[in-house]
Amino acid sequence: MKNKKTIIRADEMGFCLGVRRAIGTLENAVRSNDSPVYTLGPIIHNPRVISDFASRGVKSVESPEDVPADCRVIIRAHGIPPLTQEALNKRGSLVMDGTCPKVIASQKTVRKYASLGYHTVIVGDPDHGEIQGLAGYANHPIVISSPEEAGRLTLDGPVMVISQTTIKQDEYDRVCAVLREKCKPLKIVESICSATSKRQEALIHLCSRVDACLIIGGKGSANTQRLFYTAQETGIPCWHIQDASEIPSEASLYDTIGLSAGASTPDSIIAEVEQRLRSM
Ligand code: SF4
């Protein structure tokens, strides 16, 4: 007879508000069965979700030039630069905005301080879609990702600093501490989203209550990888899996298993993993 397993989910896990909203926007577009639907870049970093939408006719493209006129295009949660929006409008695309409201707030802040003559310093990953979108709202944006880079800046006049919504607070604080010594006046904008830190805190709490842990999410999802590293640091056995088919056989050795999932992991995949574990 199989041992009855106890499966415990982290208190905060899976889709964040912004991702849920962007997916909802895309879902509504597909269901309305109107003109063809495109996304600018993959809607989220989850291969199953992307292939499900692709099988329903959604095409992911990298630039506005790849969207045929009169088609609908969904903007993902990271947002886009205003010039990209203009290019889509010029092509006659119907833009459906799935930008996260928290990212929209950051975009408005960047535009406001740029119009007041502030230099714009953005802290984050220069290759990330959110940062590229934000930078588009400033005149001559400077993107940095470390206190060392902040130390090399020479800026005359007022400076506004803002961050990617998903970086760690202590990383941002270290950069701001350097800028505070160099830039006068300096406006520090707090734009970090609590969704990431809440998932991290909930995972640490979860790991203290279970024998082993599974982190569910796409291999290309940075926030899922960070959850996995956090679980590893707690010292309990843990695995990063994309879906139920990747559950390792060793998981069956443990009586109490914790589950957490990245912000781009849909509820259906989490439910499948839980169900498969219970049957092992
Ligand atoms: S992590 Fe926060 S800012 Fe980013 S999409 Fe999710 S809710 Fe929005």
Coordinates of C-alpha atoms and ligand atoms in Angstrom, one line a residue:
M1 CA 0.0 0.0 0.0
K2 CA 1.3 3.5 -0.9
N3 CA 2.2 6.0 1.8
K4 CA -0.3 8.9 1.8
K5 CA 1.7 11.9 0.8
T6 CA 1.2 15.4 2.3
I7 CA 1.5 18.1 -0.4
I8 CA 1.7 21.7 0.9
R9 CA 1.6 24.7 -1.5
A10 CA 3.4 27.9 -0.7
D11 CA 1.1 30.7 0.5
E12 CA 2.1 32.8 -2.5
M13 CA 2.9 31.1 -5.8
G14 CA 2.1 31.1 -9.5
F15 CA 0.7 33.9 -11.6
C16 CA 1.2 37.4 -10.3
L17 CA -1.5 40.1 -11.0
G18 CA 0.3 41.4 -14.1
V19 CA 0.8 38.1 -15.8
R20 CA -2.8 37.0 -15.0
R21 CA -4.0 40.2 -16.6
A22 CA -1.9 39.8 -19.7
I23 CA -3.0 36.2 -20.2
G24 CA -6.6 37.3 -19.7
T25 CA -6.2 40.0 -22.4
L26 CA -4.8 37.4 -24.8
E27 CA -7.4 34.8 -23.9
N28 CA -10.2 37.3 -24.6
A29 CA -8.7 38.2 -27.9
V30 CA -8.4 34.6 -29.0
R31 CA -12.0 33.8 -27.9
S32 CA -13.5 36.7 -29.8
N33 CA -12.3 35.0 -33.0
D34 CA -11.9 38.2 -34.9
S35 CA -8.7 39.2 -36.8
P36 CA -5.5 37.2 -36.3
V37 CA -3.8 37.6 -33.0
Y38 CA -0.1 38.4 -32.5
T39 CA 2.1 39.0 -29.4
L40 CA 5.2 41.1 -29.3
G41 CA 7.6 38.5 -27.8
P42 CA 6.4 35.5 -26.0
I43 CA 3.4 36.4 -23.7
I44 CA 5.1 34.7 -20.7
H45 CA 8.1 32.5 -20.1
N46 CA 6.2 29.2 -20.1
P47 CA 6.6 26.8 -23.0
R48 CA 3.3 25.0 -22.4
V49 CA 1.3 28.2 -22.4
I50 CA 3.0 29.5 -25.5
S51 CA 2.5 26.3 -27.4
D52 CA -1.2 26.1 -26.3
F53 CA -1.8 29.6 -27.6
A54 CA 0.2 28.8 -30.8
S55 CA -2.0 25.8 -31.5
R56 CA -5.0 28.3 -31.3
G57 CA -3.4 30.5 -34.0
V58 CA -1.5 33.1 -31.9
K59 CA 1.8 34.1 -33.4
S60 CA 4.7 35.6 -31.4
V61 CA 6.8 38.1 -33.3
E62 CA 9.8 40.2 -32.3
S63 CA 9.1 43.6 -34.0
P64 CA 6.1 45.7 -35.1
E65 CA 7.1 45.2 -38.8
D66 CA 6.3 41.5 -38.4
V67 CA 2.6 42.3 -37.5
P68 CA 0.4 42.5 -40.6
A69 CA -1.9 45.5 -40.9
D70 CA -5.4 45.1 -39.4
C71 CA -4.3 42.3 -37.0
R72 CA -4.6 42.5 -33.3
V73 CA -1.4 42.6 -31.2
I74 CA -1.3 42.0 -27.5
I75 CA 1.3 43.9 -25.4
R76 CA 2.7 41.6 -22.7
A77 CA 3.0 42.6 -19.0
H78 CA 6.5 44.1 -19.4
G79 CA 5.2 46.9 -21.7
I80 CA 6.8 48.4 -24.8
P81 CA 8.5 51.7 -25.6
P82 CA 6.3 54.5 -27.0
L83 CA 8.1 54.3 -30.4
T84 CA 7.0 50.7 -30.7
Q85 CA 3.5 51.7 -29.9
E86 CA 3.6 54.4 -32.6
A87 CA 5.0 51.9 -35.1
L88 CA 2.1 49.5 -34.4
N89 CA -0.4 52.3 -34.7
K90 CA 1.0 53.4 -38.0
R91 CA 0.7 49.9 -39.4
G92 CA -3.0 49.9 -38.5
S93 CA -2.6 47.2 -35.9
L94 CA -5.2 47.0 -33.1
V95 CA -3.2 47.2 -30.0
M96 CA -4.6 45.4 -26.9
D97 CA -2.6 46.5 -23.9
G98 CA -1.7 43.8 -21.3
T99 CA 1.0 45.9 -19.7
C100 CA 1.0 45.4 -15.9
P101 CA -0.5 48.4 -14.1
K102 CA 2.7 48.6 -11.9
V103 CA 4.8 48.8 -15.0
I104 CA 2.5 51.5 -16.4
A105 CA 3.1 53.5 -13.2
S106 CA 6.9 53.2 -13.7
Q107 CA 6.5 54.4 -17.3
K108 CA 4.5 57.4 -16.2
T109 CA 7.1 58.3 -13.6
V110 CA 10.0 58.1 -16.0
R111 CA 8.1 60.3 -18.5
K112 CA 7.2 62.9 -15.8
Y113 CA 10.8 63.3 -14.5
A114 CA 12.3 63.3 -18.0
S115 CA 9.9 66.2 -19.0
L116 CA 11.1 68.1 -15.8
G117 CA 14.7 67.8 -17.1
Y118 CA 16.0 65.1 -14.8
H119 CA 18.6 62.6 -16.0
T120 CA 17.0 59.1 -15.9
V121 CA 18.9 56.2 -14.3
I122 CA 17.2 52.8 -14.6
V123 CA 18.5 49.9 -12.5
G124 CA 18.0 46.5 -14.0
D125 CA 18.8 44.1 -16.8
P126 CA 19.4 46.1 -20.0
D127 CA 18.1 43.1 -22.1
H128 CA 14.8 42.8 -20.2
G129 CA 11.7 43.9 -22.0
E130 CA 10.4 46.0 -19.1
I131 CA 13.7 48.0 -19.0
Q132 CA 13.7 48.5 -22.8
G133 CA 10.1 49.7 -22.5
L134 CA 10.9 52.1 -19.6
A135 CA 14.0 53.5 -21.3
G136 CA 11.8 54.6 -24.2
Y137 CA 10.0 57.1 -22.0
A138 CA 13.2 59.0 -21.1
N139 CA 15.4 61.3 -23.3
H140 CA 18.8 59.8 -22.7
P141 CA 18.3 56.9 -20.3
I142 CA 21.2 55.3 -18.5
V143 CA 20.7 51.7 -17.6
I144 CA 22.9 50.2 -14.9
S145 CA 22.9 47.0 -12.9
S146 CA 25.4 47.4 -10.1
P147 CA 26.9 49.8 -7.6
E148 CA 30.2 49.7 -9.5
E149 CA 28.4 51.0 -12.6
A150 CA 26.7 53.7 -10.5
G151 CA 30.1 54.7 -9.2
R152 CA 31.4 55.4 -12.7
L153 CA 28.6 57.8 -13.6
T154 CA 29.2 61.5 -13.9
L155 CA 26.0 63.5 -14.2
D156 CA 25.4 67.2 -13.9
G157 CA 21.9 68.4 -12.8
P158 CA 19.0 66.6 -11.2
V159 CA 18.8 62.8 -11.4
M160 CA 15.9 60.4 -11.0
V161 CA 16.6 56.7 -10.3
I162 CA 14.0 53.9 -10.8
S163 CA 14.3 50.2 -11.0
Q164 CA 13.0 47.1 -12.8
T165 CA 10.0 46.0 -10.8
T166 CA 11.5 42.5 -10.1
I167 CA 15.0 43.2 -8.8
K168 CA 15.9 42.6 -5.2
Q169 CA 15.4 45.6 -2.8
D170 CA 19.0 45.2 -1.3
E171 CA 20.5 45.4 -4.8
Y172 CA 18.6 48.6 -5.5
D173 CA 19.4 50.1 -2.1
R174 CA 23.2 49.6 -2.7
V175 CA 23.0 51.4 -6.1
C176 CA 21.0 54.2 -4.6
A177 CA 23.5 54.6 -1.7
V178 CA 26.3 55.2 -4.3
L179 CA 24.1 57.7 -6.3
R180 CA 23.1 59.6 -3.1
E181 CA 26.8 60.5 -2.7
K182 CA 27.2 61.7 -6.3
C183 CA 24.0 63.1 -7.6
K184 CA 22.4 66.3 -6.2
P185 CA 19.5 66.6 -6.3
L186 CA 18.5 62.9 -6.5
K187 CA 15.0 61.6 -6.7
I188 CA 14.8 57.9 -5.7
V189 CA 11.7 56.2 -7.0
E190 CA 10.6 53.0 -5.2
S191 CA 9.0 50.8 -7.9
I192 CA 9.9 47.2 -6.9
C193 CA 6.9 44.9 -6.9
S194 CA 6.3 42.9 -3.8
A195 CA 5.0 39.9 -5.8
T196 CA 8.6 38.5 -6.2
S197 CA 9.7 39.0 -2.6
K198 CA 6.4 37.6 -1.2
R199 CA 6.9 34.4 -3.3
Q200 CA 10.5 34.2 -2.0
E201 CA 9.4 34.6 1.7
A202 CA 6.6 32.1 1.3
L203 CA 9.0 29.6 -0.2
I204 CA 11.5 29.9 2.7
H205 CA 8.6 29.4 5.2
L206 CA 7.4 26.4 3.1
C207 CA 10.8 24.7 3.1
S208 CA 11.0 24.8 6.9
R209 CA 7.8 22.6 7.0
V210 CA 8.5 20.0 4.3
D211 CA 10.9 17.1 3.5
A212 CA 11.5 18.1 -0.2
C213 CA 10.3 20.8 -2.6
L214 CA 9.3 21.1 -6.2
I215 CA 9.6 24.5 -8.0
I216 CA 7.4 24.6 -11.1
G217 CA 8.0 26.9 -14.0
G218 CA 9.6 27.4 -17.4
K219 CA 13.4 26.9 -17.6
G220 CA 13.6 30.4 -19.2
S221 CA 11.8 32.1 -16.4
A222 CA 14.2 34.1 -14.3
N223 CA 11.9 34.4 -11.3
T224 CA 11.3 30.6 -11.3
Q225 CA 15.1 30.0 -11.3
R226 CA 15.5 32.4 -8.4
L227 CA 12.9 30.5 -6.4
F228 CA 14.8 27.3 -7.2
Y229 CA 18.1 28.8 -5.9
T230 CA 16.3 30.0 -2.7
A231 CA 14.9 26.5 -2.1
Q232 CA 18.4 25.0 -2.7
E233 CA 19.9 27.4 -0.1
T234 CA 17.5 26.0 2.5
G235 CA 19.3 22.7 2.2
I236 CA 16.3 20.4 1.5
P237 CA 16.1 18.3 -1.6
C238 CA 14.5 20.3 -4.4
W239 CA 13.9 20.2 -8.1
H240 CA 13.0 22.7 -10.8
I241 CA 10.4 21.1 -13.1
Q242 CA 8.4 22.5 -16.0
D243 CA 5.4 20.2 -15.6
A244 CA 4.2 16.9 -14.1
S245 CA 6.1 14.9 -16.7
E246 CA 9.4 16.1 -15.1
I247 CA 8.7 15.0 -11.6
P248 CA 11.7 13.0 -10.5
S249 CA 11.2 9.4 -9.2
E250 CA 13.1 10.3 -6.0
A251 CA 10.2 12.6 -5.1
S252 CA 8.2 9.5 -4.2
L253 CA 10.6 8.9 -1.3
Y254 CA 9.4 11.9 0.7
D255 CA 6.2 12.0 2.8
T256 CA 5.8 15.8 2.9
I257 CA 6.5 17.7 -0.3
G258 CA 6.2 21.4 -0.8
L259 CA 5.2 23.1 -4.1
S260 CA 6.0 26.6 -5.3
A261 CA 5.8 28.1 -8.8
G262 CA 7.1 31.0 -10.7
A263 CA 4.9 34.0 -11.7
S264 CA 4.5 32.6 -15.2
T265 CA 3.3 29.2 -14.2
P266 CA -0.5 28.6 -14.8
D267 CA -2.8 27.1 -12.2
S268 CA -3.5 24.1 -14.4
I269 CA 0.2 23.0 -14.5
I270 CA 0.4 23.3 -10.7
A271 CA -2.8 21.2 -10.3
E272 CA -1.4 18.5 -12.6
V273 CA 1.8 18.3 -10.6
E274 CA -0.1 18.0 -7.3
Q275 CA -2.3 15.3 -8.7
R276 CA 0.6 13.3 -10.1
L277 CA 2.5 13.5 -6.8
R278 CA -0.6 12.2 -4.9
S279 CA -0.7 9.2 -7.2
M280 CA 3.0 8.3 -6.9
Ligands
SF4_1 S1 5.9 40.9 -11.0 FE1 4.7 42.6 -10.3 S2 5.2 44.3 -11.7 FE2 5.9 42.4 -12.7 S3 4.1 41.7 -13.9 FE3 3.9 40.7 -11.9 S4 2.6 42.1 -10.7 FE4 3.4 43.3 -12.5

